[in-house]
JSON list of C-alpha atoms in Angstrom, two decimals:
[
{"chain": "A", "resi": 1406, "resn": "UNK", "atom": "CA", "xyz": [3.43, 20.17, 1.38]},
{"chain": "A", "resi": 1407, "resn": "UNK", "atom": "CA", "xyz": [-0.13, 18.37, 2.09]},
{"chain": "A", "resi": 1408, "resn": "UNK", "atom": "CA", "xyz": [-0.20, 14.79, 3.09]},
{"chain": "A", "resi": 1409, "resn": "UNK", "atom": "CA", "xyz": [0.27, 11.76, 5.80]},
{"chain": "A", "resi": 1410, "resn": "UNK", "atom": "CA", "xyz": [2.66, 12.69, 8.10]},
{"chain": "A", "resi": 1411, "resn": "UNK", "atom": "CA", "xyz": [3.70, 10.43, 10.41]},
{"chain": "A", "resi": 1412, "resn": "UNK", "atom": "CA", "xyz": [6.34, 9.67, 13.02]},
{"chain": "A", "resi": 1413, "resn": "UNK", "atom": "CA", "xyz": [8.36, 8.79, 14.55]},
{"chain": "A", "resi": 1414, "resn": "UNK", "atom": "CA", "xyz": [10.19, 7.48, 11.26]},
{"chain": "A", "resi": 1415, "resn": "UNK", "atom": "CA", "xyz": [12.75, 4.90, 13.20]},
{"chain": "A", "resi": 1416, "resn": "UNK", "atom": "CA", "xyz": [11.99, 3.31, 16.46]},
{"chain": "A", "resi": 1417, "resn": "UNK", "atom": "CA", "xyz": [13.48, 0.42, 18.72]},
{"chain": "A", "resi": 1418, "resn": "UNK", "atom": "CA", "xyz": [11.93, -1.02, 20.95]},
{"chain": "A", "resi": 1419, "resn": "UNK", "atom": "CA", "xyz": [12.87, -4.23, 23.64]},
{"chain": "A", "resi": 1420, "resn": "UNK", "atom": "CA", "xyz": [10.39, -6.57, 24.26]},
{"chain": "A", "resi": 1421, "resn": "UNK", "atom": "CA", "xyz": [6.82, -6.48, 26.00]},
{"chain": "A", "resi": 1422, "resn": "UNK", "atom": "CA", "xyz": [7.78, -2.59, 26.44]},
{"chain": "A", "resi": 1423, "resn": "UNK", "atom": "CA", "xyz": [4.63, 0.27, 25.39]},
{"chain": "A", "resi": 1424, "resn": "UNK", "atom": "CA", "xyz": [4.41, 2.93, 22.48]},
{"chain": "A", "resi": 1425, "resn": "UNK", "atom": "CA", "xyz": [2.02, 4.48, 20.09]},
{"chain": "A", "resi": 1426, "resn": "UNK", "atom": "CA", "xyz": [2.95, 4.86, 16.57]},
{"chain": "A", "resi": 1427, "resn": "UNK", "atom": "CA", "xyz": [1.40, 8.75, 15.59]},
{"chain": "A", "resi": 1428, "resn": "UNK", "atom": "CA", "xyz": [-0.11, 9.75, 12.51]},
{"chain": "A", "resi": 1429, "resn": "UNK", "atom": "CA", "xyz": [-2.47, 12.20, 10.60]},
{"chain": "A", "resi": 1430, "resn": "UNK", "atom": "CA", "xyz": [-3.11, 14.31, 7.59]},
{"chain": "A", "resi": 1431, "resn": "UNK", "atom": "CA", "xyz": [-4.22, 17.46, 6.87]},
{"chain": "A", "resi": 1432, "resn": "UNK", "atom": "CA", "xyz": [-6.42, 16.44, 2.83]},
{"chain": "A", "resi": 1433, "resn": "UNK", "atom": "CA", "xyz": [-9.71, 16.04, 5.10]},
{"chain": "A", "resi": 1434, "resn": "UNK", "atom": "CA", "xyz": [-10.79, 12.52, 4.66]},
{"chain": "A", "resi": 1435, "resn": "UNK", "atom": "CA", "xyz": [-12.31, 10.49, 6.01]},
{"chain": "A", "resi": 1436, "resn": "UNK", "atom": "CA", "xyz": [-10.89, 7.43, 6.11]},
{"chain": "A", "resi": 1437, "resn": "UNK", "atom": "CA", "xyz": [-7.02, 6.27, 7.01]},
{"chain": "A", "resi": 1438, "resn": "UNK", "atom": "CA", "xyz": [-4.94, 3.00, 7.37]},
{"chain": "A", "resi": 1439, "resn": "UNK", "atom": "CA", "xyz": [-2.27, 1.81, 9.17]},
{"chain": "A", "resi": 1440, "resn": "UNK", "atom": "CA", "xyz": [-0.46, -1.10, 7.83]},
{"chain": "A", "resi": 1441, "resn": "UNK", "atom": "CA", "xyz": [2.59, -3.09, 8.16]},
{"chain": "A", "resi": 1442, "resn": "UNK", "atom": "CA", "xyz": [5.28, -3.91, 4.83]},
{"chain": "A", "resi": 1443, "resn": "UNK", "atom": "CA", "xyz": [6.85, -6.97, 5.78]},
{"chain": "A", "resi": 1444, "resn": "UNK", "atom": "CA", "xyz": [9.52, -8.85, 3.12]},
{"chain": "A", "resi": 1445, "resn": "UNK", "atom": "CA", "xyz": [7.23, -11.32, 0.18]},
{"chain": "A", "resi": 1446, "resn": "UNK", "atom": "CA", "xyz": [3.79, -9.81, 2.18]},
{"chain": "A", "resi": 1447, "resn": "UNK", "atom": "CA", "xyz": [3.75, -6.92, 0.91]},
{"chain": "A", "resi": 1448, "resn": "UNK", "atom": "CA", "xyz": [1.30, -4.64, 2.52]},
{"chain": "A", "resi": 1449, "resn": "UNK", "atom": "CA", "xyz": [-1.29, -5.71, 5.62]},
{"chain": "A", "resi": 1450, "resn": "UNK", "atom": "CA", "xyz": [-3.87, -3.88, 6.52]},
{"chain": "A", "resi": 1451, "resn": "UNK", "atom": "CA", "xyz": [-3.87, -3.94, 10.54]},
{"chain": "A", "resi": 1452, "resn": "UNK", "atom": "CA", "xyz": [-6.47, -1.74, 11.36]},
{"chain": "A", "resi": 1453, "resn": "UNK", "atom": "CA", "xyz": [-8.42, 1.28, 9.53]},
{"chain": "A", "resi": 1454, "resn": "UNK", "atom": "CA", "xyz": [-11.36, 4.29, 10.29]},
{"chain": "A", "resi": 1455, "resn": "UNK", "atom": "CA", "xyz": [-14.09, 5.07, 7.53]},
{"chain": "A", "resi": 1456, "resn": "UNK", "atom": "CA", "xyz": [-14.60, 8.00, 9.32]},
{"chain": "A", "resi": 1457, "resn": "UNK", "atom": "CA", "xyz": [-14.17, 9.77, 13.28]},
{"chain": "A", "resi": 1458, "resn": "UNK", "atom": "CA", "xyz": [-14.92, 8.27, 15.93]},
{"chain": "A", "resi": 1459, "resn": "UNK", "atom": "CA", "xyz": [-14.83, 4.72, 14.39]},
{"chain": "A", "resi": 1460, "resn": "UNK", "atom": "CA", "xyz": [-12.58, 1.18, 13.55]},
{"chain": "A", "resi": 1461, "resn": "UNK", "atom": "CA", "xyz": [-12.59, -1.31, 12.62]},
{"chain": "A", "resi": 1462, "resn": "UNK", "atom": "CA", "xyz": [-10.10, -4.69, 12.72]},
{"chain": "A", "resi": 1463, "resn": "UNK", "atom": "CA", "xyz": [-8.44, -5.66, 8.97]},
{"chain": "A", "resi": 1464, "resn": "UNK", "atom": "CA", "xyz": [-5.97, -8.43, 8.05]},
{"chain": "A", "resi": 1465, "resn": "UNK", "atom": "CA", "xyz": [-3.96, -8.93, 11.08]},
{"chain": "A", "resi": 1466, "resn": "UNK", "atom": "CA", "xyz": [-4.53, -6.67, 13.80]},
{"chain": "A", "resi": 1467, "resn": "UNK", "atom": "CA", "xyz": [-3.32, -8.67, 16.99]},
{"chain": "A", "resi": 1468, "resn": "UNK", "atom": "CA", "xyz": [-1.41, -7.24, 19.36]},
{"chain": "A", "resi": 1469, "resn": "UNK", "atom": "CA", "xyz": [-2.57, -3.55, 18.17]},
{"chain": "A", "resi": 1470, "resn": "UNK", "atom": "CA", "xyz": [-4.43, -0.83, 19.42]},
{"chain": "A", "resi": 1471, "resn": "UNK", "atom": "CA", "xyz": [-5.88, 1.88, 17.56]},
{"chain": "A", "resi": 1472, "resn": "UNK", "atom": "CA", "xyz": [-7.84, 5.30, 18.02]},
{"chain": "A", "resi": 1473, "resn": "UNK", "atom": "CA", "xyz": [-9.38, 7.68, 15.63]},
{"chain": "A", "resi": 1474, "resn": "UNK", "atom": "CA", "xyz": [-8.17, 11.12, 18.06]},
{"chain": "A", "resi": 1475, "resn": "UNK", "atom": "CA", "xyz": [-10.27, 13.48, 15.07]},
{"chain": "A", "resi": 1476, "resn": "UNK", "atom": "CA", "xyz": [-10.52, 13.30, 11.61]},
{"chain": "A", "resi": 1477, "resn": "UNK", "atom": "CA", "xyz": [-7.28, 14.40, 11.27]},
{"chain": "A", "resi": 1478, "resn": "UNK", "atom": "CA", "xyz": [-4.79, 11.83, 14.15]},
{"chain": "A", "resi": 1479, "resn": "UNK", "atom": "CA", "xyz": [-5.28, 8.20, 13.77]},
{"chain": "A", "resi": 1480, "resn": "UNK", "atom": "CA", "xyz": [-2.84, 6.32, 16.33]},
{"chain": "A", "resi": 1481, "resn": "UNK", "atom": "CA", "xyz": [-1.57, 3.22, 16.39]},
{"chain": "A", "resi": 1482, "resn": "UNK", "atom": "CA", "xyz": [-0.61, 1.20, 19.72]},
{"chain": "A", "resi": 1483, "resn": "UNK", "atom": "CA", "xyz": [1.50, -1.59, 20.48]},
{"chain": "A", "resi": 1484, "resn": "UNK", "atom": "CA", "xyz": [0.69, -2.10, 24.94]},
{"chain": "A", "resi": 1485, "resn": "UNK", "atom": "CA", "xyz": [3.64, -4.79, 24.54]},
{"chain": "A", "resi": 1486, "resn": "UNK", "atom": "CA", "xyz": [6.02, -4.93, 21.81]},
{"chain": "A", "resi": 1487, "resn": "UNK", "atom": "CA", "xyz": [6.48, -8.82, 20.43]},
{"chain": "A", "resi": 1488, "resn": "UNK", "atom": "CA", "xyz": [9.89, -9.32, 17.51]},
{"chain": "A", "resi": 1489, "resn": "UNK", "atom": "CA", "xyz": [7.07, -10.29, 15.34]},
{"chain": "A", "resi": 1490, "resn": "UNK", "atom": "CA", "xyz": [6.01, -6.52, 15.45]},
{"chain": "A", "resi": 1491, "resn": "UNK", "atom": "CA", "xyz": [9.76, -5.65, 13.82]},
{"chain": "A", "resi": 1492, "resn": "UNK", "atom": "CA", "xyz": [8.40, -4.25, 10.28]},
{"chain": "A", "resi": 1493, "resn": "UNK", "atom": "CA", "xyz": [7.54, -1.03, 8.66]},
{"chain": "A", "resi": 1494, "resn": "UNK", "atom": "CA", "xyz": [4.60, 0.27, 9.22]},
{"chain": "A", "resi": 1495, "resn": "UNK", "atom": "CA", "xyz": [2.99, 3.29, 6.57]},
{"chain": "A", "resi": 1496, "resn": "UNK", "atom": "CA", "xyz": [-0.26, 5.04, 7.09]},
{"chain": "A", "resi": 1497, "resn": "UNK", "atom": "CA", "xyz": [-2.46, 6.36, 4.95]},
{"chain": "A", "resi": 1498, "resn": "UNK", "atom": "CA", "xyz": [-5.37, 7.76, 4.87]},
{"chain": "A", "resi": 1499, "resn": "UNK", "atom": "CA", "xyz": [-8.08, 7.84, 1.48]},
{"chain": "A", "resi": 1500, "resn": "UNK", "atom": "CA", "xyz": [-10.66, 10.17, -0.74]},
{"chain": "A", "resi": 1501, "resn": "UNK", "atom": "CA", "xyz": [-12.38, 8.07, -3.56]},
{"chain": "A", "resi": 1502, "resn": "UNK", "atom": "CA", "xyz": [-9.13, 8.31, -5.86]},
{"chain": "A", "resi": 1503, "resn": "UNK", "atom": "CA", "xyz": [-7.06, 5.45, -3.88]},
{"chain": "A", "resi": 1504, "resn": "UNK", "atom": "CA", "xyz": [-4.28, 6.53, -1.14]},
{"chain": "A", "resi": 1505, "resn": "UNK", "atom": "CA", "xyz": [-1.81, 8.38, 0.22]},
{"chain": "A", "resi": 1506, "resn": "UNK", "atom": "CA", "xyz": [1.05, 7.01, 2.34]},
{"chain": "A", "resi": 1507, "resn": "UNK", "atom": "CA", "xyz": [2.81, 8.40, 5.07]},
{"chain": "A", "resi": 1508, "resn": "UNK", "atom": "CA", "xyz": [6.75, 7.49, 4.41]},
{"chain": "A", "resi": 1509, "resn": "UNK", "atom": "CA", "xyz": [6.98, 4.74, 7.13]},
{"chain": "A", "resi": 1510, "resn": "UNK", "atom": "CA", "xyz": [8.10, 3.98, 10.66]},
{"chain": "A", "resi": 1511, "resn": "UNK", "atom": "CA", "xyz": [10.01, 1.43, 11.13]},
{"chain": "A", "resi": 1512, "resn": "UNK", "atom": "CA", "xyz": [10.10, -0.89, 14.00]},
{"chain": "A", "resi": 1513, "resn": "UNK", "atom": "CA", "xyz": [12.63, -3.03, 15.12]},
{"chain": "A", "resi": 1514, "resn": "UNK", "atom": "CA", "xyz": [12.02, -4.93, 19.06]},
{"chain": "A", "resi": 1515, "resn": "UNK", "atom": "CA", "xyz": [14.35, -6.88, 20.38]},
{"chain": "B", "resi": 149, "resn": "UNK", "atom": "CA", "xyz": [-4.37, -17.01, 0.84]},
{"chain": "B", "resi": 150, "resn": "UNK", "atom": "CA", "xyz": [-3.03, -14.28, -0.81]},
{"chain": "B", "resi": 151, "resn": "UNK", "atom": "CA", "xyz": [-5.83, -12.56, -3.01]},
{"chain": "B", "resi": 152, "resn": "UNK", "atom": "CA", "xyz": [-3.53, -10.28, -5.21]},
{"chain": "B", "resi": 153, "resn": "UNK", "atom": "CA", "xyz": [-0.99, -12.15, -6.04]},
{"chain": "B", "resi": 154, "resn": "UNK", "atom": "CA", "xyz": [2.18, -10.88, -7.70]},
{"chain": "B", "resi": 155, "resn": "UNK", "atom": "CA", "xyz": [4.36, -13.82, -8.80]},
{"chain": "B", "resi": 156, "resn": "UNK", "atom": "CA", "xyz": [7.41, -12.38, -10.22]},
{"chain": "B", "resi": 157, "resn": "UNK", "atom": "CA", "xyz": [9.48, -10.70, -6.75]},
{"chain": "B", "resi": 158, "resn": "UNK", "atom": "CA", "xyz": [11.83, -9.54, -8.85]},
{"chain": "B", "resi": 159, "resn": "UNK", "atom": "CA", "xyz": [12.29, -8.05, -13.10]},
{"chain": "B", "resi": 160, "resn": "UNK", "atom": "CA", "xyz": [15.56, -7.03, -14.14]},
{"chain": "B", "resi": 161, "resn": "UNK", "atom": "CA", "xyz": [15.01, -5.00, -18.05]},
{"chain": "B", "resi": 162, "resn": "UNK", "atom": "CA", "xyz": [17.19, -2.56, -19.76]},
{"chain": "B", "resi": 163, "resn": "UNK", "atom": "CA", "xyz": [17.15, 1.04, -20.17]},
{"chain": "B", "resi": 164, "resn": "UNK", "atom": "CA", "xyz": [14.45, 2.18, -22.96]},
{"chain": "B", "resi": 165, "resn": "UNK", "atom": "CA", "xyz": [12.38, -1.94, -23.18]},
{"chain": "B", "resi": 166, "resn": "UNK", "atom": "CA", "xyz": [9.92, -2.51, -21.68]},
{"chain": "B", "resi": 167, "resn": "UNK", "atom": "CA", "xyz": [8.72, -3.63, -18.02]},
{"chain": "B", "resi": 168, "resn": "UNK", "atom": "CA", "xyz": [5.16, -5.70, -17.62]},
{"chain": "B", "resi": 169, "resn": "UNK", "atom": "CA", "xyz": [4.13, -5.84, -14.23]},
{"chain": "B", "resi": 170, "resn": "UNK", "atom": "CA", "xyz": [1.52, -8.59, -14.13]},
{"chain": "B", "resi": 171, "resn": "UNK", "atom": "CA", "xyz": [-0.88, -9.28, -11.51]},
{"chain": "B", "resi": 172, "resn": "UNK", "atom": "CA", "xyz": [-4.02, -12.07, -10.49]},
{"chain": "B", "resi": 173, "resn": "UNK", "atom": "CA", "xyz": [-6.41, -11.43, -7.93]},
{"chain": "B", "resi": 174, "resn": "UNK", "atom": "CA", "xyz": [-9.08, -14.06, -6.75]},
{"chain": "B", "resi": 175, "resn": "UNK", "atom": "CA", "xyz": [-12.17, -12.13, -5.58]},
{"chain": "B", "resi": 176, "resn": "UNK", "atom": "CA", "xyz": [-14.47, -11.33, -8.07]},
{"chain": "B", "resi": 177, "resn": "UNK", "atom": "CA", "xyz": [-15.51, -8.31, -6.70]},
{"chain": "B", "resi": 178, "resn": "UNK", "atom": "CA", "xyz": [-12.70, -6.65, -6.90]},
{"chain": "B", "resi": 179, "resn": "UNK", "atom": "CA", "xyz": [-13.68, -4.06, -9.94]},
{"chain": "B", "resi": 180, "resn": "UNK", "atom": "CA", "xyz": [-11.29, -1.25, -8.72]},
{"chain": "B", "resi": 181, "resn": "UNK", "atom": "CA", "xyz": [-7.81, -1.61, -8.78]},
{"chain": "B", "resi": 182, "resn": "UNK", "atom": "CA", "xyz": [-4.31, 0.39, -8.52]},
{"chain": "B", "resi": 183, "resn": "UNK", "atom": "CA", "xyz": [-0.66, 1.03, -8.95]},
{"chain": "B", "resi": 184, "resn": "UNK", "atom": "CA", "xyz": [1.25, 2.30, -6.14]},
{"chain": "B", "resi": 185, "resn": "UNK", "atom": "CA", "xyz": [5.29, 2.43, -6.88]},
{"chain": "B", "resi": 186, "resn": "UNK", "atom": "CA", "xyz": [7.67, 2.38, -4.04]},
{"chain": "B", "resi": 187, "resn": "UNK", "atom": "CA", "xyz": [11.40, 3.50, -3.62]},
{"chain": "B", "resi": 188, "resn": "UNK", "atom": "CA", "xyz": [13.27, 2.84, -0.03]},
{"chain": "B", "resi": 189, "resn": "UNK", "atom": "CA", "xyz": [12.80, 4.39, 3.04]},
{"chain": "B", "resi": 190, "resn": "UNK", "atom": "CA", "xyz": [9.40, 6.64, 1.84]},
{"chain": "B", "resi": 191, "resn": "UNK", "atom": "CA", "xyz": [5.80, 5.34, 1.62]},
{"chain": "B", "resi": 192, "resn": "UNK", "atom": "CA", "xyz": [4.31, 4.19, -1.50]},
{"chain": "B", "resi": 193, "resn": "UNK", "atom": "CA", "xyz": [2.84, 6.66, -3.65]},
{"chain": "B", "resi": 194, "resn": "UNK", "atom": "CA", "xyz": [-0.04, 6.45, -6.43]},
{"chain": "B", "resi": 195, "resn": "UNK", "atom": "CA", "xyz": [0.81, 5.64, -10.01]},
{"chain": "B", "resi": 196, "resn": "UNK", "atom": "CA", "xyz": [-1.96, 4.71, -12.31]},
{"chain": "B", "resi": 197, "resn": "UNK", "atom": "CA", "xyz": [-5.81, 3.15, -11.53]},
{"chain": "B", "resi": 198, "resn": "UNK", "atom": "CA", "xyz": [-7.93, 1.56, -14.11]},
{"chain": "B", "resi": 199, "resn": "UNK", "atom": "CA", "xyz": [-12.11, 0.56, -12.95]},
{"chain": "B", "resi": 200, "resn": "UNK", "atom": "CA", "xyz": [-13.87, -2.68, -14.13]},
{"chain": "B", "resi": 201, "resn": "UNK", "atom": "CA", "xyz": [-15.85, -0.67, -16.76]},
{"chain": "B", "resi": 202, "resn": "UNK", "atom": "CA", "xyz": [-12.36, -0.18, -19.04]},
{"chain": "B", "resi": 203, "resn": "UNK", "atom": "CA", "xyz": [-9.72, -2.51, -20.39]},
{"chain": "B", "resi": 204, "resn": "UNK", "atom": "CA", "xyz": [-6.89, -0.81, -20.52]},
{"chain": "B", "resi": 205, "resn": "UNK", "atom": "CA", "xyz": [-6.00, 3.62, -18.43]},
{"chain": "B", "resi": 206, "resn": "UNK", "atom": "CA", "xyz": [-2.94, 5.25, -19.68]},
{"chain": "B", "resi": 207, "resn": "UNK", "atom": "CA", "xyz": [-1.25, 7.60, -18.69]},
{"chain": "B", "resi": 208, "resn": "UNK", "atom": "CA", "xyz": [2.21, 9.12, -20.10]},
{"chain": "B", "resi": 209, "resn": "UNK", "atom": "CA", "xyz": [4.68, 5.64, -20.37]},
{"chain": "B", "resi": 210, "resn": "UNK", "atom": "CA", "xyz": [2.28, 3.88, -18.18]},
{"chain": "B", "resi": 211, "resn": "UNK", "atom": "CA", "xyz": [-0.64, 1.63, -19.37]},
{"chain": "B", "resi": 212, "resn": "UNK", "atom": "CA", "xyz": [-2.81, -0.83, -17.02]},
{"chain": "B", "resi": 213, "resn": "UNK", "atom": "CA", "xyz": [-4.35, -3.58, -18.62]},
{"chain": "B", "resi": 214, "resn": "UNK", "atom": "CA", "xyz": [-7.72, -5.22, -17.27]},
{"chain": "B", "resi": 215, "resn": "UNK", "atom": "CA", "xyz": [-9.07, -8.44, -18.36]},
{"chain": "B", "resi": 216, "resn": "UNK", "atom": "CA", "xyz": [-11.33, -9.04, -15.87]},
{"chain": "B", "resi": 217, "resn": "UNK", "atom": "CA", "xyz": [-12.57, -12.86, -17.00]},
{"chain": "B", "resi": 218, "resn": "UNK", "atom": "CA", "xyz": [-9.09, -14.00, -17.05]},
{"chain": "B", "resi": 219, "resn": "UNK", "atom": "CA", "xyz": [-8.57, -12.46, -13.42]},
{"chain": "B", "resi": 220, "resn": "UNK", "atom": "CA", "xyz": [-4.90, -10.08, -14.55]},
{"chain": "B", "resi": 221, "resn": "UNK", "atom": "CA", "xyz": [-3.96, -7.02, -14.62]},
{"chain": "B", "resi": 222, "resn": "UNK", "atom": "CA", "xyz": [-0.72, -5.96, -15.93]},
{"chain": "B", "resi": 223, "resn": "UNK", "atom": "CA", "xyz": [1.09, -2.84, -16.02]},
{"chain": "B", "resi": 224, "resn": "UNK", "atom": "CA", "xyz": [3.64, -1.94, -18.43]},
{"chain": "B", "resi": 225, "resn": "UNK", "atom": "CA", "xyz": [6.41, 1.11, -18.63]},
{"chain": "B", "resi": 226, "resn": "UNK", "atom": "CA", "xyz": [7.57, 2.31, -21.78]},
{"chain": "B", "resi": 227, "resn": "UNK", "atom": "CA", "xyz": [10.42, 3.59, -22.23]},
{"chain": "B", "resi": 228, "resn": "UNK", "atom": "CA", "xyz": [11.91, 1.85, -19.26]},
{"chain": "B", "resi": 229, "resn": "UNK", "atom": "CA", "xyz": [14.28, 4.32, -17.07]},
{"chain": "B", "resi": 230, "resn": "UNK", "atom": "CA", "xyz": [16.50, 3.72, -14.03]},
{"chain": "B", "resi": 231, "resn": "UNK", "atom": "CA", "xyz": [14.79, 6.13, -11.91]},
{"chain": "B", "resi": 232, "resn": "UNK", "atom": "CA", "xyz": [12.04, 3.76, -13.03]},
{"chain": "B", "resi": 233, "resn": "UNK", "atom": "CA", "xyz": [13.77, 0.98, -10.28]},
{"chain": "B", "resi": 234, "resn": "UNK", "atom": "CA", "xyz": [11.18, 0.85, -6.73]},
{"chain": "B", "resi": 235, "resn": "UNK", "atom": "CA", "xyz": [8.72, -2.24, -5.89]},
{"chain": "B", "resi": 236, "resn": "UNK", "atom": "CA", "xyz": [5.47, -1.80, -7.95]},
{"chain": "B", "resi": 237, "resn": "UNK", "atom": "CA", "xyz": [2.53, -3.23, -5.58]},
{"chain": "B", "resi": 238, "resn": "UNK", "atom": "CA", "xyz": [-0.99, -3.72, -6.95]},
{"chain": "B", "resi": 239, "resn": "UNK", "atom": "CA", "xyz": [-3.93, -3.32, -4.82]},
{"chain": "B", "resi": 240, "resn": "UNK", "atom": "CA", "xyz": [-7.31, -3.75, -5.74]},
{"chain": "B", "resi": 241, "resn": "UNK", "atom": "CA", "xyz": [-11.01, -3.06, -4.40]},
{"chain": "B", "resi": 242, "resn": "UNK", "atom": "CA", "xyz": [-14.47, -4.53, -4.20]},
{"chain": "B", "resi": 243, "resn": "UNK", "atom": "CA", "xyz": [-17.23, -1.58, -5.25]},
{"chain": "B", "resi": 244, "resn": "UNK", "atom": "CA", "xyz": [-17.06, 0.14, -2.86]},
{"chain": "B", "resi": 245, "resn": "UNK", "atom": "CA", "xyz": [-12.80, 1.73, -3.58]},
{"chain": "B", "resi": 246, "resn": "UNK", "atom": "CA", "xyz": [-11.92, 0.98, 0.27]},
{"chain": "B", "resi": 247, "resn": "UNK", "atom": "CA", "xyz": [-9.65, -1.83, 2.20]},
{"chain": "B", "resi": 248, "resn": "UNK", "atom": "CA", "xyz": [-7.86, -2.40, -1.19]},
{"chain": "B", "resi": 249, "resn": "UNK", "atom": "CA", "xyz": [-6.69, -5.58, -0.92]},
{"chain": "B", "resi": 250, "resn": "UNK", "atom": "CA", "xyz": [-2.64, -5.59, -1.33]},
{"chain": "B", "resi": 251, "resn": "UNK", "atom": "CA", "xyz": [-0.51, -7.92, -3.53]},
{"chain": "B", "resi": 252, "resn": "UNK", "atom": "CA", "xyz": [3.23, -8.07, -1.97]},
{"chain": "B", "resi": 253, "resn": "UNK", "atom": "CA", "xyz": [5.52, -6.56, -5.18]},
{"chain": "B", "resi": 254, "resn": "UNK", "atom": "CA", "xyz": [7.19, -6.33, -8.18]},
{"chain": "B", "resi": 255, "resn": "UNK", "atom": "CA", "xyz": [11.30, -5.32, -7.66]},
{"chain": "B", "resi": 256, "resn": "UNK", "atom": "CA", "xyz": [12.03, -3.35, -10.36]},
{"chain": "B", "resi": 257, "resn": "UNK", "atom": "CA", "xyz": [15.56, -2.87, -11.55]},
{"chain": "B", "resi": 258, "resn": "UNK", "atom": "CA", "xyz": [16.11, -0.76, -14.60]},
{"chain": "B", "resi": 259, "resn": "UNK", "atom": "CA", "xyz": [19.48, -1.45, -16.14]},
{"chain": "B", "resi": 260, "resn": "UNK", "atom": "CA", "xyz": [21.58, 1.53, -17.44]}
]
């Protein structure tokens, strides 16, 4: 089915470990986003990419890096995970009518 | 300071009655608004939108009302069904229609 695919769905990291969250969309959308969702905070934008080859910081970029590998793929990297990065992460892509979200990655940093 | 606020973290409604979810925003540049619905362990899914040229948009049981002067919008669900139980996010964007700002969400429980 068309949409946004995120991997992995679950991950447990130790403090200081690194990992990359993968995201791919097959809707030919130009814009892609990474959000984190925390209780009482809603969805907060980490980074976004308005088009292939461009990335920009969102509301909470510290501790993260992103790569817009091509039009389909937008990855999020944690270089040195911290417990404060325990969250649910959503990737999304958009066209003029709105966003399509992936199903989320639940990350726990211990 | 949150630009998009949903001041009710949770709401319980009896099946068949009306659910009203509220959203307030502070940025007068916002002129395109979306509502998303989220079930546990799933990503948010688009529900309904409204732009500032309208004050009402209806889609089946779902109606969104926009009051630009009050910087307020609301989502009405009539009649409410148990399957509507989810977290509802309000989101707002300025003219470019990108980089939506999301509210913290309201958890709706529809009781049978």
